[in-house]
Amino acid sequence: MHTLPYGFHKFSLSDPLPACARWKEHMPATRDPVAYQLYIEARKVWRSKIEWQLTHEEATRILTDVRKAADLGDWGARALMAHFFLEGLGPLASNEVLKPDAYQAVEIARVAAKAMQPWGLYDLGVAHEHGYGGAHYDVDLAWAYYLRAAQLGSPEAQIVLAQAYSEAGRQDDAVIMLQCAYQQGHAAAAYNLGIQAEVKKRYKEALDLYQNGTKFGSRDCAAALELIFTDGHGPNADDEDKAGFKLLGIKADASRKDRYNAIYDALQINPDLKLSRLDQVLPLPPAELPPWSSIQDAVEPESHDKPAY
């Protein structure tokens, strides 16, 4: 094993849980408005279509403006540039403007990790776990980065730790870690908790978690609710499940099913959507279903940064 950075500790399943921190509290308090606006506008274009649908001109504009914002110091733009370097930008010969370069992605993560930004610590942990981009393969080092990222509120790292606790039989601690991520509006944590609640026959809790996960931008949660309103219960439901959902007033509802399907399709294109008005346009039963014109009725007017890409 390589030497751990100063202040880092080896992850141990026998150690107490890290505190339930929030990532935003460990990020720069202010951002340059010019750089931030460049980043946000470029990100809107990037999320306006499935990536293969972008024109070469659009992809070029996205890359140019995100890179410029990153050079000006905006952390969101730097995180997005790290994503672009890892995955490339433009999947087709007709719109490719950046080929993958894991070394550049890891270098950006190193700079963010040095500044103790949670997303950078998590990304560097992933790089060490898989050994790419010049980050040597070292599982212990990777988990030390995951632990530090979780301690600083990275919801992705909190989910990774939750999985480790679950596999070690520390189920209650796994749930606590998932709750930490969920309380920060993390979509995957909501879906994970919703599945657990449904399996444990806590149907109302499962519905609420799926609904909140949909608000956070979870396609999986939207799909779960679409399936529930297709038949009035989840797939592979037993008699107890069917009765439990029926007691809550859940039944086959084509209108609700279609709306969740529309939300799923929209999130497939733009996972940045935050559906803060969902309860007003698509409330859970027993509330009546009001009319809506489109999914935009459920979307909050301003988008917010996600901690990682």
XYZ file of C-alpha atoms in Angstrom:
309
model
C 0.000 0.000 0.000
C 1.190 3.550 -0.733
C 1.422 6.186 1.981
C -1.861 7.845 2.860
C -2.041 11.623 2.518
C -1.648 13.608 5.742
C -4.878 13.622 7.748
C -6.339 10.601 5.927
C -7.124 7.299 7.597
C -7.477 3.770 6.339
C -11.137 2.799 6.061
C -12.166 0.085 8.498
C -15.570 -1.538 8.751
C -15.117 -1.755 12.511
C -14.730 2.012 12.949
C -17.627 4.305 13.931
C -19.647 5.955 11.176
C -18.434 9.285 9.834
C -20.608 12.241 10.799
C -23.472 13.101 8.465
C -21.840 16.053 6.693
C -23.098 18.122 3.757
C -20.931 18.681 0.690
C -22.005 22.293 0.084
C -20.573 23.323 3.436
C -17.113 22.322 2.235
C -17.110 24.165 -1.067
C -16.045 27.762 -1.846
C -18.566 30.205 -0.427
C -18.447 32.495 -3.472
C -18.064 32.035 -7.220
C -17.002 34.426 -9.938
C -20.306 35.451 -11.576
C -18.855 35.637 -15.085
C -17.298 32.172 -14.905
C -20.398 30.728 -13.251
C -22.707 32.121 -15.939
C -20.492 30.733 -18.706
C -20.602 27.324 -17.049
C -24.356 27.316 -16.406
C -25.278 28.398 -19.940
C -22.947 25.810 -21.478
C -24.345 23.134 -19.193
C -27.893 24.023 -20.254
C -26.946 23.454 -23.893
C -25.236 20.162 -22.980
C -28.334 18.958 -21.141
C -30.782 20.160 -23.790
C -30.361 16.982 -25.863
C -29.062 13.448 -25.686
C -25.365 13.892 -26.408
C -25.368 12.192 -29.798
C -27.981 14.720 -30.936
C -25.683 17.700 -30.363
C -24.360 19.392 -33.467
C -20.616 19.882 -33.831
C -21.175 23.607 -33.365
C -23.098 23.048 -30.121
C -20.487 20.628 -28.764
C -17.711 23.089 -29.638
C -19.509 25.901 -27.855
C -20.058 23.733 -24.780
C -16.426 22.708 -24.589
C -15.111 26.225 -25.221
C -17.277 27.863 -22.560
C -16.851 25.151 -19.915
C -13.081 25.198 -20.420
C -13.031 28.994 -20.180
C -15.091 28.905 -16.966
C -12.783 26.219 -15.560
C -9.734 28.329 -16.395
C -11.388 31.202 -14.530
C -11.630 28.952 -11.470
C -15.255 27.850 -11.323
C -15.339 24.500 -9.497
C -18.490 23.288 -11.284
C -16.852 23.889 -14.652
C -13.729 22.061 -13.480
C -15.813 19.081 -12.380
C -17.583 19.033 -15.724
C -14.276 19.274 -17.592
C -13.063 16.277 -15.584
C -16.163 14.411 -16.743
C -15.554 15.427 -20.359
C -11.932 14.296 -20.184
C -12.999 10.971 -18.707
C -15.839 10.267 -21.145
C -15.038 12.473 -24.124
C -17.463 14.988 -25.605
C -19.339 14.108 -28.772
C -19.870 10.359 -29.224
C -20.131 10.504 -33.015
C -17.531 11.270 -35.649
C -19.764 14.157 -36.708
C -19.821 15.874 -33.312
C -16.721 14.677 -31.460
C -14.793 17.652 -30.080
C -12.835 15.989 -27.263
C -11.398 12.503 -26.996
C -11.191 10.820 -23.581
C -8.031 11.581 -21.629
C -8.103 9.977 -18.178
C -4.810 11.639 -17.206
C -6.334 15.091 -17.619
C -9.458 14.042 -15.701
C -7.394 12.754 -12.792
C -5.226 15.878 -12.775
C -8.347 18.021 -12.320
C -9.527 15.713 -9.530
C -6.118 16.011 -7.840
C -6.366 19.798 -7.767
C -9.878 19.626 -6.292
C -8.820 16.967 -3.779
C -5.863 19.091 -2.681
C -8.377 21.850 -1.958
C -10.440 19.246 -0.004
C -13.441 19.578 -2.289
C -15.619 16.486 -1.698
C -16.280 15.726 -5.374
C -12.555 15.735 -6.157
C -11.762 13.413 -3.259
C -14.432 10.992 -4.431
C -13.300 11.110 -8.073
C -9.706 10.486 -7.036
C -10.879 7.514 -4.979
C -12.560 6.044 -8.044
C -9.373 6.557 -10.061
C -7.251 4.742 -7.457
C -9.786 1.928 -7.123
C -9.577 1.248 -10.857
C -6.017 2.445 -11.461
C -6.453 4.852 -14.369
C -5.166 8.256 -15.425
C -1.867 7.924 -13.617
C -3.560 7.124 -10.293
C -1.918 3.869 -9.263
C -4.175 0.955 -8.394
C -4.502 0.879 -4.599
C -7.761 -0.204 -2.984
C -6.759 0.930 0.515
C -5.867 4.371 -0.799
C -9.123 4.528 -2.769
C -11.147 3.770 0.348
C -9.206 6.331 2.352
C -10.309 8.894 -0.249
C -13.900 7.628 -0.096
C -13.865 7.947 3.687
C -12.499 11.498 3.582
C -14.993 12.451 0.883
C -17.858 11.027 2.946
C -16.621 12.890 6.028
C -16.885 16.093 3.978
C -20.365 15.231 2.710
C -19.903 13.672 -0.733
C -23.206 11.832 -1.285
C -21.545 9.499 -3.794
C -18.976 8.529 -1.161
C -21.686 8.149 1.458
C -23.457 5.683 -0.840
C -20.217 3.755 -1.398
C -19.733 3.464 2.370
C -23.379 2.432 2.779
C -22.824 -0.441 0.366
C -19.738 -1.552 2.305
C -21.617 -1.458 5.620
C -24.513 -3.379 4.096
C -22.240 -6.114 2.780
C -20.614 -6.343 6.224
C -23.977 -6.830 7.933
C -24.137 -3.316 9.419
C -27.575 -2.702 7.917
C -28.614 0.096 10.288
C -25.391 1.972 9.604
C -25.872 1.465 5.871
C -29.299 3.101 6.137
C -27.835 6.026 8.097
C -25.283 6.657 5.358
C -27.992 6.471 2.694
C -30.079 8.914 4.727
C -27.117 11.313 4.815
C -27.032 11.333 1.016
C -30.825 11.446 0.731
C -31.059 14.481 3.002
C -28.830 16.306 0.537
C -31.278 15.618 -2.287
C -29.323 12.749 -3.815
C -31.518 10.868 -6.279
C -29.815 7.463 -6.128
C -30.059 7.411 -2.324
C -33.802 8.057 -2.509
C -34.286 5.141 -4.901
C -32.154 2.831 -2.777
C -34.106 3.706 0.356
C -37.390 3.373 -1.531
C -36.535 -0.152 -2.662
C -35.632 -1.113 0.902
C -38.877 0.329 2.274
C -40.956 -1.504 -0.338
C -39.208 -4.814 0.390
C -39.906 -4.305 4.099
C -43.621 -3.705 3.348
C -43.470 -0.029 4.353
C -45.526 1.059 1.375
C -46.290 4.669 2.341
C -42.624 5.297 3.094
C -41.628 3.734 -0.228
C -44.073 5.924 -2.157
C -42.824 9.073 -0.421
C -39.202 8.158 -1.113
C -39.912 7.453 -4.782
C -41.824 10.734 -5.048
C -39.007 12.712 -3.442
C -36.444 10.878 -5.544
C -38.359 11.925 -8.649
C -38.212 15.519 -7.414
C -34.446 15.124 -7.056
C -34.174 13.937 -10.668
C -34.175 10.134 -10.346
C -35.277 8.305 -13.486
C -35.387 5.095 -11.456
C -37.849 6.597 -8.978
C -40.050 7.902 -11.795
C -39.964 4.432 -13.388
C -40.870 2.795 -10.055
C -43.934 5.025 -9.693
C -44.904 4.491 -13.324
C -44.896 0.735 -12.692
C -46.873 1.085 -9.459
C -49.594 3.097 -11.194
C -49.667 0.677 -14.115
C -51.219 -2.093 -11.985
C -51.790 -0.474 -8.601
C -48.707 -2.131 -7.097
C -45.102 -2.892 -7.892
C -43.973 -5.689 -10.202
C -43.784 -9.177 -8.687
C -46.072 -8.050 -5.867
C -47.477 -10.727 -3.569
C -50.948 -10.618 -2.026
C -49.695 -8.684 1.009
C -48.120 -6.059 -1.255
C -51.296 -5.674 -3.295
C -53.393 -5.267 -0.173
C -50.923 -2.779 1.332
C -50.959 -0.499 -1.695
C -54.754 -0.787 -1.958
C -55.137 0.401 1.652
C -53.249 3.557 0.654
C -55.694 4.220 -2.180
C -53.222 3.129 -4.850
C -54.794 1.636 -7.955
C -54.111 1.429 -11.666
C -54.157 5.020 -12.897
C -53.370 5.639 -16.561
C -53.062 9.404 -16.137
C -50.497 9.162 -13.348
C -48.664 6.399 -15.192
C -48.399 8.552 -18.320
C -47.132 11.563 -16.382
C -44.404 9.572 -14.651
C -43.473 8.121 -18.023
C -43.160 11.655 -19.454
C -40.968 12.614 -16.502
C -38.788 9.542 -17.026
C -38.302 10.479 -20.692
C -37.417 14.079 -19.795
C -34.909 12.990 -17.148
C -33.286 10.657 -19.648
C -32.393 13.739 -21.681
C -31.736 16.128 -18.796
C -30.935 14.554 -15.411
C -30.258 18.035 -14.033
C -34.004 18.739 -13.800
C -35.248 19.449 -10.292
C -38.978 18.818 -10.021
C -39.671 20.847 -6.890
C -43.293 21.474 -7.948
C -44.080 17.812 -8.462
C -46.552 17.597 -5.572
C -48.569 20.430 -7.096
C -48.967 18.801 -10.515
C -48.584 15.108 -9.706
C -49.529 14.480 -6.063
C -49.750 11.001 -4.626
C -53.224 9.622 -3.831
C -55.590 10.306 -2.180
C -55.046 13.801 -3.626
C -56.880 14.487 -6.867
C -54.810 14.779 -10.003
C -54.852 18.389 -11.286
C -54.438 19.279 -14.968
C -50.991 20.016 -16.336
C -49.687 21.260 -19.655
C -46.235 19.635 -19.597
C -43.449 18.454 -17.323
C -42.251 22.060 -17.094
C -45.132 22.672 -14.685
C -43.203 20.568 -12.157
C -39.730 22.059 -12.753
C -38.265 24.732 -10.521
C -37.302 27.873 -12.439
C -33.595 27.809 -11.506
C -31.309 24.777 -11.771
C -28.710 23.977 -9.119
C -25.317 22.372 -9.272
C -24.869 18.721 -8.545
C -21.794 17.747 -6.559
C -20.442 15.324 -9.145
C -20.979 14.271 -12.735
